[in-house]
Structures are given as C-alpha cells and as structure tokens.
C-alpha cells in the first residue's frame, strides 16, 4: 500500500514539545502575529529569534517517542511505501530513523537568508545581526514557514497525497491551511489519529482517539503484523 501520513504538533507532545492550540499551547503564551508572521519578524527580529532559539534548545533536549519510532518502523517495512508529510519543524521523525520526510513548514535546525535565499544548518542560537554564510547580509532567519508564506514542496505533497491508497493525519488540529485541506486531495481511504476530534474530523472515513504514543504503535502493529 502507498501510505501518506500527515503529522502535526500532537505527535511530538509526549516528547515534551509544546503544541500550538491546546490549553497551555504556544499560542496561549506568545502572540502568533508577533512571532510567526513576516511582519512580526520585521518589527522585532530579536523577539522572533529568541522564540525559535528556545524551541531549538527544547528540541535538542527532547527524544523521539514511540509514535515517531512506530512510523520509522512502518517506513522500513517492505509491505508498504510510506511518505511522512510533517507540519512540524522539529527533527524527531528523522532522529527516530525515518528518511522519507517532507517538512512543509520548514525546519527549526535550518537557517534561511531573506536576502539571497541561501540555506544552511542553523547554529544553536541565531541573532538579528548574524551575517548570511553565503552573501554576508545581516538578513538571517529560521527556515520556517510563517502565516502568509507559501508552505514548501506543495506540488510534491499534492502528488503523493492524491496517489496514496491510505492518507492518515496524526496529531493535528486541522486549523491551519493548506495542510488541513490535504484530506480533500486523498483518493484512497482516510484515517484520523488524534487525542480528540480535529476541526476536519468529519472529512475522514475513520478515526481513532488517544495519545499518539499509544494509538500510533497500535495502528502500525496492525499494518505490519
Ligand atoms: C495530540 C496529543 C497527543 C495533543 N497525542 N494528539 C482559509 C483557506 C486557506 C488558507 C487560509 C484560510 N484562512 C487563512 C488561511 C491562511 C493561513 C491559515 O491557515 N490560517 C488559519 C489560522 C486559518 N495559512 C497560511 O498562511 C499558510 N500559507 C498559505 O496559506 O499560503 C497560501 C498558499 C498556500 C498553498 C498554495 C498557494 C498559496 C502558512 C501556514 C504556516 C503555519 N506556520 C506555523 C508556525 C511556523 C512553524 C513553527 O513555528 O513551528 O506552523 S503555525 C503552527 O500551526 C505551525 C504548525 O505546523 C501549524 C499546525 O498546527 P498543528 O500541528 O495542527 O498543532 P495544533 O496545536 O494546532 O494541534 C495539535 C493537535 O494535536 C490537536 O488536535 C491535539 O488534540 C493533538 N494532540 N496532544 C495525539 N499526546
């Protein structure tokens, strides 16, 4: 079977990385207009770097959990062909051993030059005056996709989702587009795995609820035997 899994912050919650919209989520502590828009970055780049430096440190301290590991196991299985499309900017899928990971909202561990578009491995802390390693302009930013920017790899994502026999969304509230609309592109079966019903739960053929570290390994075990 060709399987495409879309992951969101919920899959990394039990690794200690905060979600965005849950009670106690990042958007209850930070104003998303200030830290996750190009306009916010233009107003106060130091604040935005501080936000992402703290999240990068949190990511480096965290470990992949049983849900990331189960998906990596599914990728290794010879019975199925898995592509992971993640909204997450953390690297926990890769650290669990998954190789076919598409980061539609970018990566915390990568830097981007707003002047020349160069990309590189980000240092632990980034600051507004850091020179770009390629063109030296002091225009460096985290390589993440903010509101109002176009998510990465959309053509490739649309192609794999529409060709999949099974599309599964894990740990995402389905509040953010275009990720939330990918279920509409799926031609095969669709399944939601989440702590609680997402905003698009009725768009799926089936759904299971519970912590990702329990329901994802159980689902993978059913598929791989
Ligand atoms: C658990 C769990 C456990 C908890 N186990 N589960 C209408 C139509 C189309 C577009 C728009 C529209 N209205 C507005 C827009 C535009 C906008 C948008 O969607 N805004 C909404 C607020 C309405 N979208 C954009 O601007 C995007 N760009 C765009 O649309 O460009 C135009 C275009 C696109 C395509 C083609 C052509 C043109 C860009 C969106 C960028 C999002 N960026 C962020 C921040 C940057 C990265 C970062 O800092 O990390 O990405 S926002 C934030 O939300 C982050 C996430 O990736 C994203 C999604 O959040 P996610 O993962 O769903 O987390 P939560 O917290 O919302 O949900 C957690 C879930 O887990 C919950 O369901 C829990 O129950 C569950 N859970 N514990 C299992 N243990």
mmCIF file of C-alpha atoms and ligand atoms in Angstrom:
data_model
loop_
_atom_site.group_PDB
_atom_site.id
_atom_site.type_symbol
_atom_site.label_atom_id
_atom_site.label_comp_id
_atom_site.label_asym_id
_atom_site.label_seq_id
_atom_site.Cartn_x
_atom_site.Cartn_y
_atom_site.Cartn_z
ATOM 1 C CA UNK A 1 0.000 0.000 0.000
ATOM 2 C CA UNK A 2 1.115 3.571 -0.632
ATOM 3 C CA UNK A 3 0.599 5.383 2.670
ATOM 4 C CA UNK A 4 0.937 9.117 3.327
ATOM 5 C CA UNK A 5 0.971 10.283 6.923
ATOM 6 C CA UNK A 6 0.486 13.972 7.758
ATOM 7 C CA UNK A 7 1.816 14.781 11.218
ATOM 8 C CA UNK A 8 1.264 17.784 13.483
ATOM 9 C CA UNK A 9 2.437 19.006 16.859
ATOM 10 C CA UNK A 10 0.430 16.328 18.721
ATOM 11 C CA UNK A 11 2.852 13.582 17.657
ATOM 12 C CA UNK A 12 5.702 15.396 19.432
ATOM 13 C CA UNK A 13 3.687 16.458 22.501
ATOM 14 C CA UNK A 14 4.721 13.431 24.541
ATOM 15 C CA UNK A 15 8.379 14.154 23.694
ATOM 16 C CA UNK A 16 7.964 17.405 25.626
ATOM 17 C CA UNK A 17 7.497 19.785 22.684
ATOM 18 C CA UNK A 18 4.504 22.072 23.115
ATOM 19 C CA UNK A 19 1.562 22.070 20.756
ATOM 20 C CA UNK A 20 0.135 25.382 19.495
ATOM 21 C CA UNK A 21 -3.589 25.440 20.156
ATOM 22 C CA UNK A 22 -4.121 23.121 23.133
ATOM 23 C CA UNK A 23 -4.740 24.531 26.604
ATOM 24 C CA UNK A 24 -1.213 25.663 27.609
ATOM 25 C CA UNK A 25 -0.157 25.625 23.911
ATOM 26 C CA UNK A 26 2.423 28.033 22.451
ATOM 27 C CA UNK A 27 -0.240 30.403 21.085
ATOM 28 C CA UNK A 28 -1.628 30.901 24.615
ATOM 29 C CA UNK A 29 1.813 32.202 25.692
ATOM 30 C CA UNK A 30 3.008 34.033 22.563
ATOM 31 C CA UNK A 31 1.206 36.313 20.126
ATOM 32 C CA UNK A 32 1.378 34.452 16.816
ATOM 33 C CA UNK A 33 1.218 37.775 14.917
ATOM 34 C CA UNK A 34 4.477 38.764 16.628
ATOM 35 C CA UNK A 35 6.438 35.502 16.358
ATOM 36 C CA UNK A 36 5.032 33.628 13.340
ATOM 37 C CA UNK A 37 4.479 36.226 10.606
ATOM 38 C CA UNK A 38 6.965 38.018 8.314
ATOM 39 C CA UNK A 39 5.528 41.319 9.589
ATOM 40 C CA UNK A 40 6.258 40.344 13.218
ATOM 41 C CA UNK A 41 9.814 39.414 12.252
ATOM 42 C CA UNK A 42 10.304 42.773 10.505
ATOM 43 C CA UNK A 43 9.039 44.597 13.626
ATOM 44 C CA UNK A 44 11.099 42.686 16.186
ATOM 45 C CA UNK A 45 13.606 40.140 14.825
ATOM 46 C CA UNK A 46 15.254 39.728 18.248
ATOM 47 C CA UNK A 47 11.968 38.532 19.796
ATOM 48 C CA UNK A 48 11.381 36.065 16.951
ATOM 49 C CA UNK A 49 14.935 34.677 17.173
ATOM 50 C CA UNK A 50 14.514 34.335 20.961
ATOM 51 C CA UNK A 51 11.287 32.334 20.410
ATOM 52 C CA UNK A 52 12.927 29.974 17.902
ATOM 53 C CA UNK A 53 16.227 29.719 19.847
ATOM 54 C CA UNK A 54 14.239 28.475 22.868
ATOM 55 C CA UNK A 55 12.304 25.986 20.732
ATOM 56 C CA UNK A 56 15.555 24.771 19.090
ATOM 57 C CA UNK A 57 17.042 24.173 22.567
ATOM 58 C CA UNK A 58 13.876 22.339 23.651
ATOM 59 C CA UNK A 59 14.025 20.179 20.521
ATOM 60 C CA UNK A 60 17.677 19.278 21.103
ATOM 61 C CA UNK A 61 16.838 18.198 24.666
ATOM 62 C CA UNK A 62 13.905 16.032 23.566
ATOM 63 C CA UNK A 63 13.826 12.489 22.214
ATOM 64 C CA UNK A 64 11.620 10.786 19.609
ATOM 65 C CA UNK A 65 8.741 8.903 21.225
ATOM 66 C CA UNK A 66 7.004 5.605 20.482
ATOM 67 C CA UNK A 67 4.835 7.215 17.785
ATOM 68 C CA UNK A 68 7.842 8.563 15.821
ATOM 69 C CA UNK A 69 9.531 5.179 16.231
ATOM 70 C CA UNK A 70 6.461 3.285 15.012
ATOM 71 C CA UNK A 71 6.324 5.398 11.827
ATOM 72 C CA UNK A 72 10.037 4.773 11.215
ATOM 73 C CA UNK A 73 9.318 1.045 11.608
ATOM 74 C CA UNK A 74 6.443 1.316 9.115
ATOM 75 C CA UNK A 75 8.792 3.050 6.665
ATOM 76 C CA UNK A 76 11.242 0.120 6.963
ATOM 77 C CA UNK A 77 8.507 -2.466 6.349
ATOM 78 C CA UNK A 78 8.704 -3.972 2.879
ATOM 79 C CA UNK A 79 4.907 -4.388 2.662
ATOM 80 C CA UNK A 80 4.164 -0.663 2.394
ATOM 81 C CA UNK A 81 5.568 2.521 0.917
ATOM 82 C CA UNK A 82 5.364 5.380 3.436
ATOM 83 C CA UNK A 83 5.818 9.112 2.951
ATOM 84 C CA UNK A 84 5.649 11.369 6.014
ATOM 85 C CA UNK A 85 4.486 14.924 5.382
ATOM 86 C CA UNK A 86 5.064 16.874 8.562
ATOM 87 C CA UNK A 87 3.940 20.317 9.647
ATOM 88 C CA UNK A 88 6.445 20.039 12.483
ATOM 89 C CA UNK A 89 9.705 21.963 12.376
ATOM 90 C CA UNK A 90 11.352 19.551 14.840
ATOM 91 C CA UNK A 91 13.597 16.701 13.625
ATOM 92 C CA UNK A 92 12.116 13.870 15.700
ATOM 93 C CA UNK A 93 10.930 11.805 12.697
ATOM 94 C CA UNK A 94 14.482 11.771 11.307
ATOM 95 C CA UNK A 95 16.010 11.064 14.727
ATOM 96 C CA UNK A 96 13.657 8.073 15.038
ATOM 97 C CA UNK A 97 15.100 6.752 11.760
ATOM 98 C CA UNK A 98 12.575 7.914 9.126
ATOM 99 C CA UNK A 99 14.115 9.044 5.835
ATOM 100 C CA UNK A 100 11.116 9.943 3.637
ATOM 101 C CA UNK A 101 10.063 13.113 5.482
ATOM 102 C CA UNK A 102 8.722 16.237 3.775
ATOM 103 C CA UNK A 103 8.797 19.325 6.005
ATOM 104 C CA UNK A 104 6.006 21.536 4.664
ATOM 105 C CA UNK A 105 6.526 24.244 7.339
ATOM 106 C CA UNK A 106 10.331 24.175 7.241
ATOM 107 C CA UNK A 107 12.902 23.097 9.804
ATOM 108 C CA UNK A 108 13.995 24.581 13.124
ATOM 109 C CA UNK A 109 17.546 23.341 12.560
ATOM 110 C CA UNK A 110 17.995 25.248 9.296
ATOM 111 C CA UNK A 111 18.716 28.907 8.647
ATOM 112 C CA UNK A 112 17.452 30.924 5.665
ATOM 113 C CA UNK A 113 18.799 34.181 4.233
ATOM 114 C CA UNK A 114 15.964 36.586 3.434
ATOM 115 C CA UNK A 115 18.318 38.427 1.043
ATOM 116 C CA UNK A 116 19.732 35.614 -1.136
ATOM 117 C CA UNK A 117 17.627 32.516 -0.197
ATOM 118 C CA UNK A 118 20.685 30.525 0.932
ATOM 119 C CA UNK A 119 20.000 27.742 3.467
ATOM 120 C CA UNK A 120 22.366 26.155 5.982
ATOM 121 C CA UNK A 121 22.427 24.179 9.252
ATOM 122 C CA UNK A 122 21.372 26.644 11.927
ATOM 123 C CA UNK A 123 23.597 27.236 14.956
ATOM 124 C CA UNK A 124 22.033 26.663 18.393
ATOM 125 C CA UNK A 125 21.274 30.378 18.692
ATOM 126 C CA UNK A 126 20.563 32.831 15.889
ATOM 127 C CA UNK A 127 20.608 36.621 16.220
ATOM 128 C CA UNK A 128 19.374 39.503 14.069
ATOM 129 C CA UNK A 129 22.858 40.717 13.057
ATOM 130 C CA UNK A 130 24.271 37.308 12.105
ATOM 131 C CA UNK A 131 25.755 37.546 8.579
ATOM 132 C CA UNK A 132 24.493 35.100 5.965
ATOM 133 C CA UNK A 133 27.236 32.477 5.371
ATOM 134 C CA UNK A 134 26.705 32.898 1.624
ATOM 135 C CA UNK A 135 26.182 36.640 0.920
ATOM 136 C CA UNK A 136 27.066 38.161 4.349
ATOM 137 C CA UNK A 137 23.826 40.187 4.514
ATOM 138 C CA UNK A 138 22.519 40.527 8.107
ATOM 139 C CA UNK A 139 19.210 39.023 6.932
ATOM 140 C CA UNK A 140 19.204 35.583 8.521
ATOM 141 C CA UNK A 141 16.016 33.950 9.804
ATOM 142 C CA UNK A 142 14.862 30.487 10.839
ATOM 143 C CA UNK A 143 13.912 28.384 7.800
ATOM 144 C CA UNK A 144 10.275 28.025 8.874
ATOM 145 C CA UNK A 145 7.025 28.920 7.095
ATOM 146 C CA UNK A 146 5.105 31.717 8.771
ATOM 147 C CA UNK A 147 1.472 32.759 8.245
ATOM 148 C CA UNK A 148 1.076 34.385 4.855
ATOM 149 C CA UNK A 149 4.028 32.450 3.373
ATOM 150 C CA UNK A 150 3.642 29.547 0.975
ATOM 151 C CA UNK A 151 4.395 26.140 2.518
ATOM 152 C CA UNK A 152 7.223 24.148 0.956
ATOM 153 C CA UNK A 153 7.006 21.259 -1.556
ATOM 154 C CA UNK A 154 3.262 21.750 -2.230
ATOM 155 C CA UNK A 155 3.358 20.194 -5.725
ATOM 156 C CA UNK A 156 5.153 17.090 -4.454
ATOM 157 C CA UNK A 157 2.798 16.833 -1.453
ATOM 158 C CA UNK A 158 -0.305 17.110 -3.644
ATOM 159 C CA UNK A 159 1.092 14.374 -5.913
ATOM 160 C CA UNK A 160 1.874 11.886 -3.114
ATOM 161 C CA UNK A 161 -1.413 12.511 -1.280
ATOM 162 C CA UNK A 162 -3.539 12.051 -4.381
ATOM 163 C CA UNK A 163 -1.652 8.851 -5.325
ATOM 164 C CA UNK A 164 -1.913 7.307 -1.835
ATOM 165 C CA UNK A 165 -4.036 4.243 -1.047
ATOM 166 C CA UNK A 166 -4.288 5.498 2.544
ATOM 167 C CA UNK A 167 -3.959 9.031 3.960
ATOM 168 C CA UNK A 168 -3.573 9.348 7.734
ATOM 169 C CA UNK A 169 -3.473 12.582 9.772
ATOM 170 C CA UNK A 170 -1.828 12.302 13.194
ATOM 171 C CA UNK A 171 -1.865 14.903 15.992
ATOM 172 C CA UNK A 172 -3.027 17.941 14.075
ATOM 173 C CA UNK A 173 -5.917 20.272 14.915
ATOM 174 C CA UNK A 174 -6.638 20.903 11.194
ATOM 175 C CA UNK A 175 -6.894 24.619 11.926
ATOM 176 C CA UNK A 176 -4.124 25.647 9.511
ATOM 177 C CA UNK A 177 -4.390 25.561 5.705
ATOM 178 C CA UNK A 178 -3.299 24.266 3.260
ATOM 179 C CA UNK A 179 -2.330 21.274 5.495
ATOM 180 C CA UNK A 180 -5.899 20.957 6.808
ATOM 181 C CA UNK A 181 -7.234 20.654 3.247
ATOM 182 C CA UNK A 182 -4.936 17.800 2.155
ATOM 183 C CA UNK A 183 -7.577 15.235 3.161
ATOM 184 C CA UNK A 184 -9.710 16.581 0.305
ATOM 185 C CA UNK A 185 -6.993 15.578 -2.204
ATOM 186 C CA UNK A 186 -6.882 11.989 -0.987
ATOM 187 C CA UNK A 187 -8.407 9.471 -3.409
ATOM 188 C CA UNK A 188 -7.879 6.440 -1.142
ATOM 189 C CA UNK A 189 -9.019 5.656 2.396
ATOM 190 C CA UNK A 190 -8.546 8.326 5.073
ATOM 191 C CA UNK A 191 -7.952 7.964 8.810
ATOM 192 C CA UNK A 192 -7.535 10.468 11.640
ATOM 193 C CA UNK A 193 -5.409 9.548 14.689
ATOM 194 C CA UNK A 194 -5.628 12.255 17.332
ATOM 195 C CA UNK A 195 -6.118 12.948 21.002
ATOM 196 C CA UNK A 196 -9.529 14.404 20.205
ATOM 197 C CA UNK A 197 -11.548 15.153 17.054
ATOM 198 C CA UNK A 198 -9.921 17.793 14.840
ATOM 199 C CA UNK A 199 -11.755 20.587 13.051
ATOM 200 C CA UNK A 200 -11.896 18.348 9.925
ATOM 201 C CA UNK A 201 -12.694 15.037 11.624
ATOM 202 C CA UNK A 202 -15.840 14.517 9.535
ATOM 203 C CA UNK A 203 -13.786 14.639 6.336
ATOM 204 C CA UNK A 204 -12.119 11.321 7.280
ATOM 205 C CA UNK A 205 -13.514 7.835 6.623
ATOM 206 C CA UNK A 206 -12.416 6.619 10.077
ATOM 207 C CA UNK A 207 -10.944 7.977 13.288
ATOM 208 C CA UNK A 208 -9.287 6.773 16.477
ATOM 209 C CA UNK A 209 -8.642 8.874 19.560
ATOM 210 C CA UNK A 210 -5.972 8.639 22.253
ATOM 211 C CA UNK A 211 -2.352 9.652 22.958
ATOM 212 C CA UNK A 212 -0.111 9.270 19.900
ATOM 213 C CA UNK A 213 2.343 7.037 21.800
ATOM 214 C CA UNK A 214 -0.479 4.501 22.225
ATOM 215 C CA UNK A 215 -2.632 4.700 19.115
ATOM 216 C CA UNK A 216 0.128 5.098 16.501
ATOM 217 C CA UNK A 217 2.155 1.996 17.541
ATOM 218 C CA UNK A 218 -1.112 0.004 17.767
ATOM 219 C CA UNK A 219 -2.126 1.067 14.246
ATOM 220 C CA UNK A 220 1.353 0.308 12.834
ATOM 221 C CA UNK A 221 1.316 -3.121 14.501
ATOM 222 C CA UNK A 222 -1.988 -3.903 12.735
ATOM 223 C CA UNK A 223 -0.459 -2.948 9.382
ATOM 224 C CA UNK A 224 2.843 -4.721 9.764
ATOM 225 C CA UNK A 225 1.660 -7.799 11.644
HETATM 226 C C1 LIG B 1 -2.309 15.108 20.446
HETATM 227 C C2 LIG B 1 -1.573 14.911 21.621
HETATM 228 C C3 LIG B 1 -1.067 13.611 21.880
HETATM 229 C C4 LIG B 1 -2.220 16.987 21.533
HETATM 230 N N1 LIG B 1 -1.309 12.628 21.013
HETATM 231 N N2 LIG B 1 -2.533 14.106 19.604
HETATM 232 C C5 LIG B 1 -8.575 29.648 4.502
HETATM 233 C C6 LIG B 1 -8.228 28.779 3.489
HETATM 234 C C7 LIG B 1 -6.902 28.607 3.126
HETATM 235 C C8 LIG B 1 -5.899 29.302 3.787
HETATM 236 C C9 LIG B 1 -6.244 30.159 4.797
HETATM 237 C C10 LIG B 1 -7.565 30.341 5.143
HETATM 238 N N3 LIG B 1 -7.627 31.224 6.124
HETATM 239 C C11 LIG B 1 -6.372 31.609 6.423
HETATM 240 C C12 LIG B 1 -5.525 30.978 5.644
HETATM 241 C C13 LIG B 1 -4.048 31.135 5.680
HETATM 242 C C14 LIG B 1 -3.310 30.564 6.861
HETATM 243 C C15 LIG B 1 -4.193 29.800 7.811
HETATM 244 O O1 LIG B 1 -4.443 28.619 7.673
HETATM 245 N N4 LIG B 1 -4.633 30.432 8.872
HETATM 246 C C16 LIG B 1 -5.507 29.761 9.850
HETATM 247 C C17 LIG B 1 -5.214 30.292 11.233
HETATM 248 C C18 LIG B 1 -6.943 29.925 9.405
HETATM 249 N N5 LIG B 1 -2.288 29.714 6.305
HETATM 250 C C19 LIG B 1 -1.134 30.204 5.892
HETATM 251 O O2 LIG B 1 -0.847 31.391 5.996
HETATM 252 C C20 LIG B 1 -0.187 29.239 5.240
HETATM 253 N N6 LIG B 1 0.177 29.728 3.956
HETATM 254 C C21 LIG B 1 -0.714 29.841 2.959
HETATM 255 O O3 LIG B 1 -1.906 29.560 3.111
HETATM 256 O O4 LIG B 1 -0.157 30.276 1.779
HETATM 257 C C22 LIG B 1 -1.042 30.438 0.651
HETATM 258 C C23 LIG B 1 -0.887 29.315 -0.312
HETATM 259 C C24 LIG B 1 -0.783 28.006 0.093
HETATM 260 C C25 LIG B 1 -0.665 26.966 -0.814
HETATM 261 C C26 LIG B 1 -0.632 27.240 -2.133
HETATM 262 C C27 LIG B 1 -0.712 28.562 -2.566
HETATM 263 C C28 LIG B 1 -0.849 29.581 -1.643
HETATM 264 C C29 LIG B 1 1.091 29.098 6.068
HETATM 265 C C30 LIG B 1 0.837 28.428 7.370
HETATM 266 C C31 LIG B 1 2.125 28.432 8.200
HETATM 267 C C32 LIG B 1 1.909 27.834 9.581
HETATM 268 N N7 LIG B 1 3.023 28.129 10.396
HETATM 269 C C33 LIG B 1 3.051 27.603 11.763
HETATM 270 C C34 LIG B 1 4.247 28.237 12.521
HETATM 271 C C35 LIG B 1 5.577 28.080 11.823
HETATM 272 C C36 LIG B 1 6.331 26.866 12.225
HETATM 273 C C37 LIG B 1 6.603 26.789 13.715
HETATM 274 O O5 LIG B 1 6.925 27.805 14.356
HETATM 275 O O6 LIG B 1 6.543 25.687 14.271
HETATM 276 O O7 LIG B 1 3.114 26.168 11.715
HETATM 277 S S1 LIG B 1 1.551 27.926 12.663
HETATM 278 C C38 LIG B 1 1.555 26.422 13.553
HETATM 279 O O8 LIG B 1 0.334 25.715 13.226
HETATM 280 C C39 LIG B 1 2.729 25.600 12.991
HETATM 281 C C40 LIG B 1 2.083 24.254 12.825
HETATM 282 O O9 LIG B 1 2.789 23.470 11.884
HETATM 283 C C41 LIG B 1 0.672 24.595 12.406
HETATM 284 C C42 LIG B 1 -0.318 23.491 12.627
HETATM 285 O O10 LIG B 1 -0.504 23.200 13.990
HETATM 286 P P1 LIG B 1 -0.772 21.696 14.468
HETATM 287 O O11 LIG B 1 0.409 20.872 14.175
HETATM 288 O O12 LIG B 1 -2.059 21.221 13.947
HETATM 289 O O13 LIG B 1 -0.814 21.900 16.067
HETATM 290 P P2 LIG B 1 -2.065 22.306 16.996
HETATM 291 O O14 LIG B 1 -1.508 22.757 18.287
HETATM 292 O O15 LIG B 1 -2.995 23.207 16.304
HETATM 293 O O16 LIG B 1 -2.857 20.927 17.210
HETATM 294 C C43 LIG B 1 -2.283 19.874 17.981
HETATM 295 C C44 LIG B 1 -3.198 18.647 17.849
HETATM 296 O O17 LIG B 1 -2.568 17.551 18.495
HETATM 297 C C45 LIG B 1 -4.581 18.819 18.494
HETATM 298 O O18 LIG B 1 -5.576 18.278 17.634
HETATM 299 C C46 LIG B 1 -4.486 17.986 19.782
HETATM 300 O O19 LIG B 1 -5.716 17.394 20.150
HETATM 301 C C47 LIG B 1 -3.492 16.927 19.373
HETATM 302 N N8 LIG B 1 -2.691 16.348 20.477
HETATM 303 N N9 LIG B 1 -1.535 16.060 22.342
HETATM 304 C C48 LIG B 1 -2.051 12.860 19.926
HETATM 305 N N10 LIG B 1 -0.356 13.314 23.039
#
